[in-house]
PDB file of C-alpha atoms and ligand atoms in Angstrom:
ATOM      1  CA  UNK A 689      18.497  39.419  -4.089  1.00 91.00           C
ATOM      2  CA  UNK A 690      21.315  41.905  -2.658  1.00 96.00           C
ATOM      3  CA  UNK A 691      22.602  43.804  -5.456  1.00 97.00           C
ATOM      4  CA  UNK A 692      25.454  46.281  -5.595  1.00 98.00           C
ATOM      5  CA  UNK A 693      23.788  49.467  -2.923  1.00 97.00           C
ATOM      6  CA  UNK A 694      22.821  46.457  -0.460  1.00 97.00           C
ATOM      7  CA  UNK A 695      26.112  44.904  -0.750  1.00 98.00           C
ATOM      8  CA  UNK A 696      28.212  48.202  -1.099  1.00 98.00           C
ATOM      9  CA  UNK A 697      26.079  48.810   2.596  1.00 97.00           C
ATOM     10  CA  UNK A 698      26.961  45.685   4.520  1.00 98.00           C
ATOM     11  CA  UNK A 699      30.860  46.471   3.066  1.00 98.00           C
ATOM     12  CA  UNK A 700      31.100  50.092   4.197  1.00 98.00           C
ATOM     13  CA  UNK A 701      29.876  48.617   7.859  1.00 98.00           C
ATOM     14  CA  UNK A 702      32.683  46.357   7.732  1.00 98.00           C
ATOM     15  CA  UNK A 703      35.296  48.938   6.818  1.00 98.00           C
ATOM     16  CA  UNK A 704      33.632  50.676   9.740  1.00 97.00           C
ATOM     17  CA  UNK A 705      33.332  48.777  12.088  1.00 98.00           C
ATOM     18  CA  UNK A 706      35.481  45.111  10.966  1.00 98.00           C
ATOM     19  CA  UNK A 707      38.777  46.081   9.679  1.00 98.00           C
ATOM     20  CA  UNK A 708      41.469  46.592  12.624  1.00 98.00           C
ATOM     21  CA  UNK A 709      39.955  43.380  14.490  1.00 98.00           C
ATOM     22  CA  UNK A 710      41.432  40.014  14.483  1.00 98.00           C
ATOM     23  CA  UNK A 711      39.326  36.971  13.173  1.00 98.00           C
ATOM     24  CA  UNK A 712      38.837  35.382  16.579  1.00 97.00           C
ATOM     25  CA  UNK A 713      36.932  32.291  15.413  1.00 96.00           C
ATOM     26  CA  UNK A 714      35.388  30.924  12.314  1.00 97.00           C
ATOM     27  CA  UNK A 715      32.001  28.808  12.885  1.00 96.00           C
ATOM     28  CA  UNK A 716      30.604  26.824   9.622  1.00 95.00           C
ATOM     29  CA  UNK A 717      27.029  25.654  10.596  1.00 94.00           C
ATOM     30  CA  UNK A 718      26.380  24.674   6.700  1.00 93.00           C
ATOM     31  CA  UNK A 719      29.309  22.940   5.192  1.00 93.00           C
ATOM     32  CA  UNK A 720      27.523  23.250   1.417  1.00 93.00           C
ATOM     33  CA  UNK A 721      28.221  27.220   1.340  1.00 96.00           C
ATOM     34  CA  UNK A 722      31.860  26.638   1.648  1.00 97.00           C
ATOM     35  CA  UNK A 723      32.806  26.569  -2.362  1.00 98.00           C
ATOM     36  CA  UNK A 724      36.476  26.185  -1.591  1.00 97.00           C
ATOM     37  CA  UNK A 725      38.530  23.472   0.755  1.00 94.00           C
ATOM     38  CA  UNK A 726      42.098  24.552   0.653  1.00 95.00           C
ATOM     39  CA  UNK A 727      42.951  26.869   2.584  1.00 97.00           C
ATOM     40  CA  UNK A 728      40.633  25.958   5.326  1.00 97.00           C
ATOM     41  CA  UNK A 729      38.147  27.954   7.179  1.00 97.00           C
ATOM     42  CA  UNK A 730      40.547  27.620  10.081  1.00 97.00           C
ATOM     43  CA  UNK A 731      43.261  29.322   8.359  1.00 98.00           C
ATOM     44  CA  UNK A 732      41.576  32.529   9.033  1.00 98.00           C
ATOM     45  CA  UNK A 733      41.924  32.202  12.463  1.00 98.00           C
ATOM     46  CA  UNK A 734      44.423  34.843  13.834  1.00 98.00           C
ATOM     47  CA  UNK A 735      44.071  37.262  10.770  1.00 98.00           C
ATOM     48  CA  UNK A 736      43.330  40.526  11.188  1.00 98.00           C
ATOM     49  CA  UNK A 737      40.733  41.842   8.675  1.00 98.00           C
ATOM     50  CA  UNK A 738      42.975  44.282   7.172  1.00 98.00           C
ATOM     51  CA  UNK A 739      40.546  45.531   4.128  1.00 98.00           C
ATOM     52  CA  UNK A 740      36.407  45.189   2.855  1.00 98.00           C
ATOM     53  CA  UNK A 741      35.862  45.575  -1.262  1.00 98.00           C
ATOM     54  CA  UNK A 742      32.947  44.644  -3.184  1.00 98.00           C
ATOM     55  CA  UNK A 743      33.278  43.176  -6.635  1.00 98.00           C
ATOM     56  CA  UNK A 744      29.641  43.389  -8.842  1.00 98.00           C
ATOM     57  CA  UNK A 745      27.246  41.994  -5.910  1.00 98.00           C
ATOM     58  CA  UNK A 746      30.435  40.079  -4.110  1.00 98.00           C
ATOM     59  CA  UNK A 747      31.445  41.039  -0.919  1.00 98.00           C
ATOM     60  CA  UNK A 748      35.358  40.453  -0.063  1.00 98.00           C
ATOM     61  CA  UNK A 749      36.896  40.689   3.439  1.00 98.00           C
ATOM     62  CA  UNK A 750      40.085  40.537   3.235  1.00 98.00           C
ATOM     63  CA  UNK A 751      42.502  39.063   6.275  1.00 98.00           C
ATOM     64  CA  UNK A 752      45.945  39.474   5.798  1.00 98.00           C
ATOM     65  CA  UNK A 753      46.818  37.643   2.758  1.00 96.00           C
ATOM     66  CA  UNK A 754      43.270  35.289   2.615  1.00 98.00           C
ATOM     67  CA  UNK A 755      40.100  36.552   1.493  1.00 98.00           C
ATOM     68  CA  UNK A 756      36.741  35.823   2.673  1.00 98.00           C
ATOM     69  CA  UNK A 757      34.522  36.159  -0.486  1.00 98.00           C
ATOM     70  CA  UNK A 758      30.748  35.616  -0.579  1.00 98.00           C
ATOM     71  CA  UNK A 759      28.146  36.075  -3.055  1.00 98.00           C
ATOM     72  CA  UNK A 760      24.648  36.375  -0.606  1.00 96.00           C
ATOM     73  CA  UNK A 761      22.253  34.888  -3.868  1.00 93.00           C
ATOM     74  CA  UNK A 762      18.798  35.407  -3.578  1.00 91.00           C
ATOM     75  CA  UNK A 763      18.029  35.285   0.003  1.00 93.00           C
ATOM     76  CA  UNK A 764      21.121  35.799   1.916  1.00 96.00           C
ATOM     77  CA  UNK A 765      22.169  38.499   4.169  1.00 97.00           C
ATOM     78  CA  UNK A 766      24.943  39.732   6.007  1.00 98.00           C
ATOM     79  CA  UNK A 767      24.025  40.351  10.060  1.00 97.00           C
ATOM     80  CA  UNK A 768      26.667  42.436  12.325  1.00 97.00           C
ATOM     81  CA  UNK A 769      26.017  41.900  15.898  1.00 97.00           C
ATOM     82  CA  UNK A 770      28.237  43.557  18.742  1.00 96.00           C
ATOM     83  CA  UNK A 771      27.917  40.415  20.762  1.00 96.00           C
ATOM     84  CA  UNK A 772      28.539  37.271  18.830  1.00 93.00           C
ATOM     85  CA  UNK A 773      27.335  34.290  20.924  1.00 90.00           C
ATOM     86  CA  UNK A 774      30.131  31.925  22.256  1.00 90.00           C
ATOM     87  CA  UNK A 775      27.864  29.237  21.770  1.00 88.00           C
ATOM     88  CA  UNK A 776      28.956  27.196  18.137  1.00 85.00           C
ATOM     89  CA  UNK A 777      25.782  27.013  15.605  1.00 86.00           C
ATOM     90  CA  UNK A 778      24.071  23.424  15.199  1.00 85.00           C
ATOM     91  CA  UNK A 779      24.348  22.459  11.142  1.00 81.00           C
ATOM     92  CA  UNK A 780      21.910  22.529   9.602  1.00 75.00           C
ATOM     93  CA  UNK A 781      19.513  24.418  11.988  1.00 77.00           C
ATOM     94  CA  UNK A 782      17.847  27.932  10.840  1.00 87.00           C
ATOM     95  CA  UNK A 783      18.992  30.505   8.442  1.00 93.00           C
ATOM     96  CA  UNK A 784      22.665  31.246  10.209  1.00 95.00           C
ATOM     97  CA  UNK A 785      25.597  29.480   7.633  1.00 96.00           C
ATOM     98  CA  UNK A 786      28.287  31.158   8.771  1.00 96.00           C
ATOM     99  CA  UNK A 787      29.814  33.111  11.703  1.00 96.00           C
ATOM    100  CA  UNK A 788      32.846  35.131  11.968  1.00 98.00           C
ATOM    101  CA  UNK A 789      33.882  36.149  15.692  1.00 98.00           C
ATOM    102  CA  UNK A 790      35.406  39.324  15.471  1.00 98.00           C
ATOM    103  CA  UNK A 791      36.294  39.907  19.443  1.00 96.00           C
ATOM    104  CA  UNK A 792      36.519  37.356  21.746  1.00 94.00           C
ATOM    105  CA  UNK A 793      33.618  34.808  21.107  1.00 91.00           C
ATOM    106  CA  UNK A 794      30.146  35.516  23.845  1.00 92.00           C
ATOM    107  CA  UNK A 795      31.849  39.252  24.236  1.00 94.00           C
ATOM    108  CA  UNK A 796      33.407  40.355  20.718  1.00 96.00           C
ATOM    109  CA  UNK A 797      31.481  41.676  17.852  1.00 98.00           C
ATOM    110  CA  UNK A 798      31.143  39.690  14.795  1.00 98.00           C
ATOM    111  CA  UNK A 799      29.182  39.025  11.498  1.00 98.00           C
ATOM    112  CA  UNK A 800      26.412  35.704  10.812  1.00 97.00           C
ATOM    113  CA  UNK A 801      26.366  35.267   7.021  1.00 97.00           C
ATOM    114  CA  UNK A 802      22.583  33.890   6.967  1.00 96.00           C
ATOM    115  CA  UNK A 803      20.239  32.287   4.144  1.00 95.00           C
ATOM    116  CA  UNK A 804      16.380  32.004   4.326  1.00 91.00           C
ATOM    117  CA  UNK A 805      14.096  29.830   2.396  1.00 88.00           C
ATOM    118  CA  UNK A 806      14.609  26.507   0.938  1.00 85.00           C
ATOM    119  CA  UNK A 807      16.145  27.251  -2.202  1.00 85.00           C
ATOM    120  CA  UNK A 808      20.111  27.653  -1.227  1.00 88.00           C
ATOM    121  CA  UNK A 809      22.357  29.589  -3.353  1.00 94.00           C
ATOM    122  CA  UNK A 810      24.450  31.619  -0.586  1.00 97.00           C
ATOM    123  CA  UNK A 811      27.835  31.038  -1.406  1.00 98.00           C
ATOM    124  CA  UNK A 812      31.584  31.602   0.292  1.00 98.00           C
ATOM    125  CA  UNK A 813      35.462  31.283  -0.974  1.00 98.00           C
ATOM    126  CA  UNK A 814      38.417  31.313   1.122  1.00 98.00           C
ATOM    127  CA  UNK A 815      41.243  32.279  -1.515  1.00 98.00           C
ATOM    128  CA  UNK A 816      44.298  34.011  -1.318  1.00 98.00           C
ATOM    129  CA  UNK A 817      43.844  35.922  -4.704  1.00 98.00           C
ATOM    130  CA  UNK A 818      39.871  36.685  -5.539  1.00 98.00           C
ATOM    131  CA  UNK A 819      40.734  36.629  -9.266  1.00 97.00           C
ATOM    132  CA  UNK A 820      41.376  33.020  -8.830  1.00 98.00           C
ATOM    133  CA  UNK A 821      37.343  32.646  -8.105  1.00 98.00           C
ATOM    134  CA  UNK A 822      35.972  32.607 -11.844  1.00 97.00           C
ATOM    135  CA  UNK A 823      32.794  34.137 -11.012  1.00 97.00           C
ATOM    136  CA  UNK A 824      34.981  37.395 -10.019  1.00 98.00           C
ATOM    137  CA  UNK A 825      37.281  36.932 -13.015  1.00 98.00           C
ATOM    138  CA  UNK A 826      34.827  37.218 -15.693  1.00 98.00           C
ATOM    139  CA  UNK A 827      33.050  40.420 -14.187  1.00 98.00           C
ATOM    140  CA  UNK A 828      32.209  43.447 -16.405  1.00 97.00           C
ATOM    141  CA  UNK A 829      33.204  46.503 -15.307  1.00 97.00           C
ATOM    142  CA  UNK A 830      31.546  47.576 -12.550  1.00 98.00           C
ATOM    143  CA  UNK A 831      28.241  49.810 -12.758  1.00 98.00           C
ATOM    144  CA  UNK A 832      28.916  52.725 -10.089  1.00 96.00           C
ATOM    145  CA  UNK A 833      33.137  52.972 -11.314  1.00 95.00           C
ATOM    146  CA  UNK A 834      32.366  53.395 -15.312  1.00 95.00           C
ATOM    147  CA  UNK A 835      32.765  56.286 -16.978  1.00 96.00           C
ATOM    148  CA  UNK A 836      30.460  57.175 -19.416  1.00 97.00           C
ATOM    149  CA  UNK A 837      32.387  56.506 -22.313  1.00 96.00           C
ATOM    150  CA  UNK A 838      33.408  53.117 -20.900  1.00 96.00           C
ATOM    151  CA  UNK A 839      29.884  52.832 -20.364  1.00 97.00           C
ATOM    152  CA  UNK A 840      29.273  53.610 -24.056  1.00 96.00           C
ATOM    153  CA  UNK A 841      31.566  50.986 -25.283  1.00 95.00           C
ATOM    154  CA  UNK A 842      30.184  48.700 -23.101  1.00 95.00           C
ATOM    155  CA  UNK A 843      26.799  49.375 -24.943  1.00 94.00           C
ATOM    156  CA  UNK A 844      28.378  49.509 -28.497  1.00 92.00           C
ATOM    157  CA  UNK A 845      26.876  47.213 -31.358  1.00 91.00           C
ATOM    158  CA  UNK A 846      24.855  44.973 -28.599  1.00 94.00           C
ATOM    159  CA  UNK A 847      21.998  42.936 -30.430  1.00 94.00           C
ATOM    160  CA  UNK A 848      20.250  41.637 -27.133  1.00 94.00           C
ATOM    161  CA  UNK A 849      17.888  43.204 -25.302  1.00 94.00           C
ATOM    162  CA  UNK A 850      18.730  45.985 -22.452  1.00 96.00           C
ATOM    163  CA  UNK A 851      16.955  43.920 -19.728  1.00 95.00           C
ATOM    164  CA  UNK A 852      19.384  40.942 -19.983  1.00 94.00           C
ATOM    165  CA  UNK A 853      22.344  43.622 -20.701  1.00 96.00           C
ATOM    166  CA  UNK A 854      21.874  44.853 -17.174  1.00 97.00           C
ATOM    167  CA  UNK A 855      21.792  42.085 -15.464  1.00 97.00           C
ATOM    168  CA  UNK A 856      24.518  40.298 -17.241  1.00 96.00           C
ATOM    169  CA  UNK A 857      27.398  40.361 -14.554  1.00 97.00           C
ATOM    170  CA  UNK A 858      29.739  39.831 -17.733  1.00 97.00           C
ATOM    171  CA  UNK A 859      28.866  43.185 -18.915  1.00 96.00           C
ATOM    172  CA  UNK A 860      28.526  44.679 -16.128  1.00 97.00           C
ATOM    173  CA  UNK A 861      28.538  44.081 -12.849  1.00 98.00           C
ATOM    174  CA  UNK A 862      26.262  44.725  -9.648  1.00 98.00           C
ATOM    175  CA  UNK A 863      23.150  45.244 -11.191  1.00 98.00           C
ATOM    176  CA  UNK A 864      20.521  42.402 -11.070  1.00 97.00           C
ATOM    177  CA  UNK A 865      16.619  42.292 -11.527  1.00 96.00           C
ATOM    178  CA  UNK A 866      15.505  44.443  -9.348  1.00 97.00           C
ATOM    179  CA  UNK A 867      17.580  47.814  -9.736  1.00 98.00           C
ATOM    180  CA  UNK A 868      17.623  47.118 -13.716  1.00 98.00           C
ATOM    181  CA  UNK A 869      13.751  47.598 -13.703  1.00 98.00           C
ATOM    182  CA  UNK A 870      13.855  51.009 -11.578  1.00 98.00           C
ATOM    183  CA  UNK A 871      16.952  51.855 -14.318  1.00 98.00           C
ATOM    184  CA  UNK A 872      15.379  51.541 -17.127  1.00 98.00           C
ATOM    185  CA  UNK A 873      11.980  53.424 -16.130  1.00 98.00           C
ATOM    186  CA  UNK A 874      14.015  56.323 -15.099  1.00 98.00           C
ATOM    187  CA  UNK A 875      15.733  56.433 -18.627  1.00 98.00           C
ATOM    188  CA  UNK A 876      11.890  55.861 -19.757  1.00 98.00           C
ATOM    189  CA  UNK A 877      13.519  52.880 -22.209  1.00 98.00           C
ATOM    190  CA  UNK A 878      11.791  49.638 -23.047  1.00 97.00           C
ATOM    191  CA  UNK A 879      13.349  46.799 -21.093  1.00 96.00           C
ATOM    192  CA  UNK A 880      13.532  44.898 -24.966  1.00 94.00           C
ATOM    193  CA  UNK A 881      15.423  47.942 -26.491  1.00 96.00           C
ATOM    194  CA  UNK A 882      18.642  46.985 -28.511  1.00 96.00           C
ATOM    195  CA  UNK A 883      21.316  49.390 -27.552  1.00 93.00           C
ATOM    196  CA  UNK A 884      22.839  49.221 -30.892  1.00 92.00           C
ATOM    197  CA  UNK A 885      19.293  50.612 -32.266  1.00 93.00           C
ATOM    198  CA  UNK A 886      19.212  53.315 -29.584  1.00 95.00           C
ATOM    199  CA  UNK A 887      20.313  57.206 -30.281  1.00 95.00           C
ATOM    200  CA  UNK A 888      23.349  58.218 -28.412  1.00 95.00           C
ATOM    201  CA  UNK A 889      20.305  60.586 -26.034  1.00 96.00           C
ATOM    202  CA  UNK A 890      19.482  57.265 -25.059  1.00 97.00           C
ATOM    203  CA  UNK A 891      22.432  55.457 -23.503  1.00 97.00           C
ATOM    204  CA  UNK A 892      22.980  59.257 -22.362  1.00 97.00           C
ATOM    205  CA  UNK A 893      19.756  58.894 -20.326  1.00 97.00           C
ATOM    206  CA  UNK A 894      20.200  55.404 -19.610  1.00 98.00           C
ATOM    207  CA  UNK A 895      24.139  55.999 -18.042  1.00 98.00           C
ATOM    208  CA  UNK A 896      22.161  59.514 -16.003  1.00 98.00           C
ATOM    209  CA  UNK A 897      19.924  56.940 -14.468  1.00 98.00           C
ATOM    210  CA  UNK A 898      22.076  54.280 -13.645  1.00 98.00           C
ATOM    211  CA  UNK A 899      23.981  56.651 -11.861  1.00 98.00           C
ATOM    212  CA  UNK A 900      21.115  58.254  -9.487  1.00 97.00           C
ATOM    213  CA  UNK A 901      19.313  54.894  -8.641  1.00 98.00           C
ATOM    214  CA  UNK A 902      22.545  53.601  -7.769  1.00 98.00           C
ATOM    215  CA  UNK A 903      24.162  56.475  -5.793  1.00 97.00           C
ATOM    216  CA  UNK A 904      20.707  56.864  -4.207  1.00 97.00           C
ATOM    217  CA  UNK A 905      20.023  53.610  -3.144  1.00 97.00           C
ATOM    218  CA  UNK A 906      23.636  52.941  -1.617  1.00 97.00           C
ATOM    219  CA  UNK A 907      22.640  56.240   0.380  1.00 96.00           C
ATOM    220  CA  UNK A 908      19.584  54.692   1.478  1.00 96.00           C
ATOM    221  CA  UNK A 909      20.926  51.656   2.371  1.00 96.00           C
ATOM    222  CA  UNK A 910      24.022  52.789   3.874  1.00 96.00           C
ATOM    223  CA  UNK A 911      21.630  54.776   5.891  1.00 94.00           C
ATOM    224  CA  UNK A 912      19.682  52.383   7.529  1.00 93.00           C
ATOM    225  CA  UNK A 913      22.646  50.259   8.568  1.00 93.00           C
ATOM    226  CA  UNK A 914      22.295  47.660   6.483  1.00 93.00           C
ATOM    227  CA  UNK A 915      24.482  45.577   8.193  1.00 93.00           C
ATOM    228  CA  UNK A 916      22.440  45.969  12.018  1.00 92.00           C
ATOM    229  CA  UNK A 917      18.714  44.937   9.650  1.00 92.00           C
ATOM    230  CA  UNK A 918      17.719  40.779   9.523  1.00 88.00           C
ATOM    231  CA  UNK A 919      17.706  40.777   5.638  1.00 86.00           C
ATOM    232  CA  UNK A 920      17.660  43.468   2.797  1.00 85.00           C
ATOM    233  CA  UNK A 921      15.163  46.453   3.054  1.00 86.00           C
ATOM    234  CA  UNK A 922      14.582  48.055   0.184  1.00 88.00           C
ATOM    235  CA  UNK A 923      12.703  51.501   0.084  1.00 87.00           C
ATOM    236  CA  UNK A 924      11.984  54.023  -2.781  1.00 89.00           C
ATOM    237  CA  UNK A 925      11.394  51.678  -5.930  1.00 95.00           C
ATOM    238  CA  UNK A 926       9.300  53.027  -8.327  1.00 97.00           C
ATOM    239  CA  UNK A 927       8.119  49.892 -11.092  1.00 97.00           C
ATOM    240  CA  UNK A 928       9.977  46.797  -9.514  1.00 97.00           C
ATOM    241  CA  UNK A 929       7.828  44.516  -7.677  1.00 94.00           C
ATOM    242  CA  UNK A 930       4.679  46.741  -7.412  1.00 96.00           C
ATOM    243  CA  UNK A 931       2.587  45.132 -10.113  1.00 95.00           C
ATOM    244  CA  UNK A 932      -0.233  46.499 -10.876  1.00 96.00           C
ATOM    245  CA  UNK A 933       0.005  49.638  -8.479  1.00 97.00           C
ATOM    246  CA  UNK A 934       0.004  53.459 -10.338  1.00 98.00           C
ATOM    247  CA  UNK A 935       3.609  54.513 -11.914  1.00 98.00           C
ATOM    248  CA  UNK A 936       4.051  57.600  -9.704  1.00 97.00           C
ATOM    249  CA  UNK A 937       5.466  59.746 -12.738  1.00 97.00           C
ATOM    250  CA  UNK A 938       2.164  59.118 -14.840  1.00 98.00           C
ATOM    251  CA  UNK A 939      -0.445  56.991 -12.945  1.00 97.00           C
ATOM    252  CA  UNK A 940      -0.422  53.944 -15.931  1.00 97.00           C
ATOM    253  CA  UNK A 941      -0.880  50.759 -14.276  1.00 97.00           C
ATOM    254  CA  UNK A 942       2.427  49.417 -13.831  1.00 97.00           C
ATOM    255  CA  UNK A 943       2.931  45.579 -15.960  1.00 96.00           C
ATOM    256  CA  UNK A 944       4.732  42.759 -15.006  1.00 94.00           C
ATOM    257  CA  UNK A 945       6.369  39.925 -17.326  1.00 93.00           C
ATOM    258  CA  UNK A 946       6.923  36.827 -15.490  1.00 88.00           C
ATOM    259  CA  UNK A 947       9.107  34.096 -16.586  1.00 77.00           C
ATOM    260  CA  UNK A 948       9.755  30.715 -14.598  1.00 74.00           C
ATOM    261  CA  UNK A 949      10.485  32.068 -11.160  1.00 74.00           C
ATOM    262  CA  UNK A 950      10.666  35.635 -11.827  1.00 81.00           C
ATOM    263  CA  UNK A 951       9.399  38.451 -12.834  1.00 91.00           C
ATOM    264  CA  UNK A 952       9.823  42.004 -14.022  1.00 95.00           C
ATOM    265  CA  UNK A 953       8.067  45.259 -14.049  1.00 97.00           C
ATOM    266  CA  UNK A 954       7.533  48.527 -16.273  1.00 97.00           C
ATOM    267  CA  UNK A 955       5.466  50.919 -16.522  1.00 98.00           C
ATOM    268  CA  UNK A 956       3.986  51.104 -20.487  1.00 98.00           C
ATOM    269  CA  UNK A 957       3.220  54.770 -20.826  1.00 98.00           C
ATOM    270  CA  UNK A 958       6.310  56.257 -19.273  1.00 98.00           C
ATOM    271  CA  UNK A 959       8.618  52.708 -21.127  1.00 98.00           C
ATOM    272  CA  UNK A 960       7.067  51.252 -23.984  1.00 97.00           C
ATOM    273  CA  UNK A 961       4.660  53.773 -25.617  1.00 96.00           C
ATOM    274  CA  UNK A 962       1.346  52.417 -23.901  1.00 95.00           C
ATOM    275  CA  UNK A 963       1.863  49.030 -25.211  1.00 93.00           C
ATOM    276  CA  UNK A 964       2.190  46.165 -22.891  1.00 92.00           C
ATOM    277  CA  UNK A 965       5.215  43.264 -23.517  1.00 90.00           C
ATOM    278  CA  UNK A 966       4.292  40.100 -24.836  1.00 80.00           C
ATOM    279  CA  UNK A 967       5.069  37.030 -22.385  1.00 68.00           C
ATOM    280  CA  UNK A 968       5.820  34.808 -25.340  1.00 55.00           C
ATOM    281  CA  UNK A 969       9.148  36.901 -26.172  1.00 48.00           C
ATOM    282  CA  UNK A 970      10.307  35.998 -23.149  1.00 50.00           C
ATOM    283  CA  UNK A 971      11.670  32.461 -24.115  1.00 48.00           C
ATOM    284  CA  UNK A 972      14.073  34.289 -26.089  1.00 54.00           C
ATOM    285  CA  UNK A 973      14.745  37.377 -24.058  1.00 54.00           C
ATOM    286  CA  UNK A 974      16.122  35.684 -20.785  1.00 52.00           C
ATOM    287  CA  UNK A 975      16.880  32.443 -20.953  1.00 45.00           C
TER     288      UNK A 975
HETATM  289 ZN1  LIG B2066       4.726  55.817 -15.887  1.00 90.60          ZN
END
């Protein structure tokens, strides 16, 4: 799944290379991503995209007084090309959802908003206010624009464990499973640590290495032109997703948990004091 560095990527190619154009064209090849009916897709048409923001893992285009919101979910990607085709998309064919002519259509650029797989989540909003989209609303604060004594009283008195912390958007926003995993084995913390039971050192390291992965990953990301790859390409994780591969700070087999349809990583020596995480905690720990 995108999280904030892919998205923060795909938006600075936009301010780059989007605002300044008029929206030429709006093509919906899958009706089911569009979360909003009023205005209509249509109403874009005309607009010049006057600004790009990212909210948590949402990316925003904004048009002269409409919005284009879209939240890419697990499998969804944002795809600049400097030749749109002229040709409209058939529903319901292939990955593409969503096409935004930027130039005239066949010789303009534009952008395909694109989901693979079966399981659909990708999802847009056409507002004229993004607060009125309750997903954006009820954000935390976001993870790269925190201080770190907002990020302390973020933390303050929290009971549940630091893996769901992280990935709660509520709290705070942009991180999801993959970059909280890389987090935490940075700030060498156990993924079921209670901040309120951790010393101030702690949240210390833990704000440190929020900070690097982040910064370094939107680095990385923004420097392989996110925007120009077919999906997200991640590079440089050290725990997430490499399951049973050597930690490269101490060479301990790293463990997963798994859980449903997911899974997470850590590394037990340099997290969790050598001792691997019990699966059957996980009923309670992410739910
Ligand atoms: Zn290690």
């Amino acid at each position: 799944m995108p999280e904030l560095p892919e998205v923060e990527a795909l938006a600075h190619h936009l301010r780059e290379h989007a605002v300044g154009r008029r929206v030429q064209r709006v093509d919906v090849a899958s009706l089911s991503v569009l979360k909003t009916a009023s205005p209509p897709w249509t109403a874009l048409h005309g607009r010049e995209v006057t600004a790009v923001a990212r909210h948590g893992k949402y990316l925003d285009v904004a048009a002269e007084g409409l919005h284009l919101v879209t939240h890419l979910a697990r499998a969804g990607w944002l795809r600049w090309a400097d030749t749109m085709s002229a040709t409209p998309p058939k529903p319901g064919k292939g990955p593409l959802a969503l096409r935004v002519h930027l130039g005239p259509p066949g010789q303009g650029p534009g952008f395909d908003l694109t989901e693979a797989g079966t399981k659909k989540g990708l999802a847009v909003w056409i507002v004229e206010d993004p607060d009125t989209i309750e997903q954006i609303a009820t954000l935390g604060p976001d993870a790269l624009s925190l201080t770190r004594d907002e990020f302390g009283a973020v933390l303050t008195g929290r009971t549940e464990r630091l893996k769901n912390l992280l990935t709660s958007q509520r709290v705070l926003a942009g991180i999801g499973n993959a970059y909280s995993d890389e987090i935490m084995h940075v700030a060498r913390l156990s993924p079921y640590a209670t901040p309120a039971r951790l010393p101030e050192e702690s949240i210390d390291q833990l704000y440190d290495a929020m900070r690097t992965v982040l910064t370094d990953a939107v680095t990385r990301s923004v420097g392989q032109d996110a925007a120009r790859l077919k999906g997200e390409k991640r590079s440089g994780l050290r725990v997430h997703a490499r399951t049973g591969l050597p930690c490269p700070i101490c060479a301990d087999t790293i463990r997963e948990v798994s859980f449903a349809d997911k899974a997470f990583q850590y590394c037990p020596t340099c997290q969790t004091n050598g001792k691997p995480l019990a699966d059957r905690r996980l009923s309670r720990l992410l739910k």
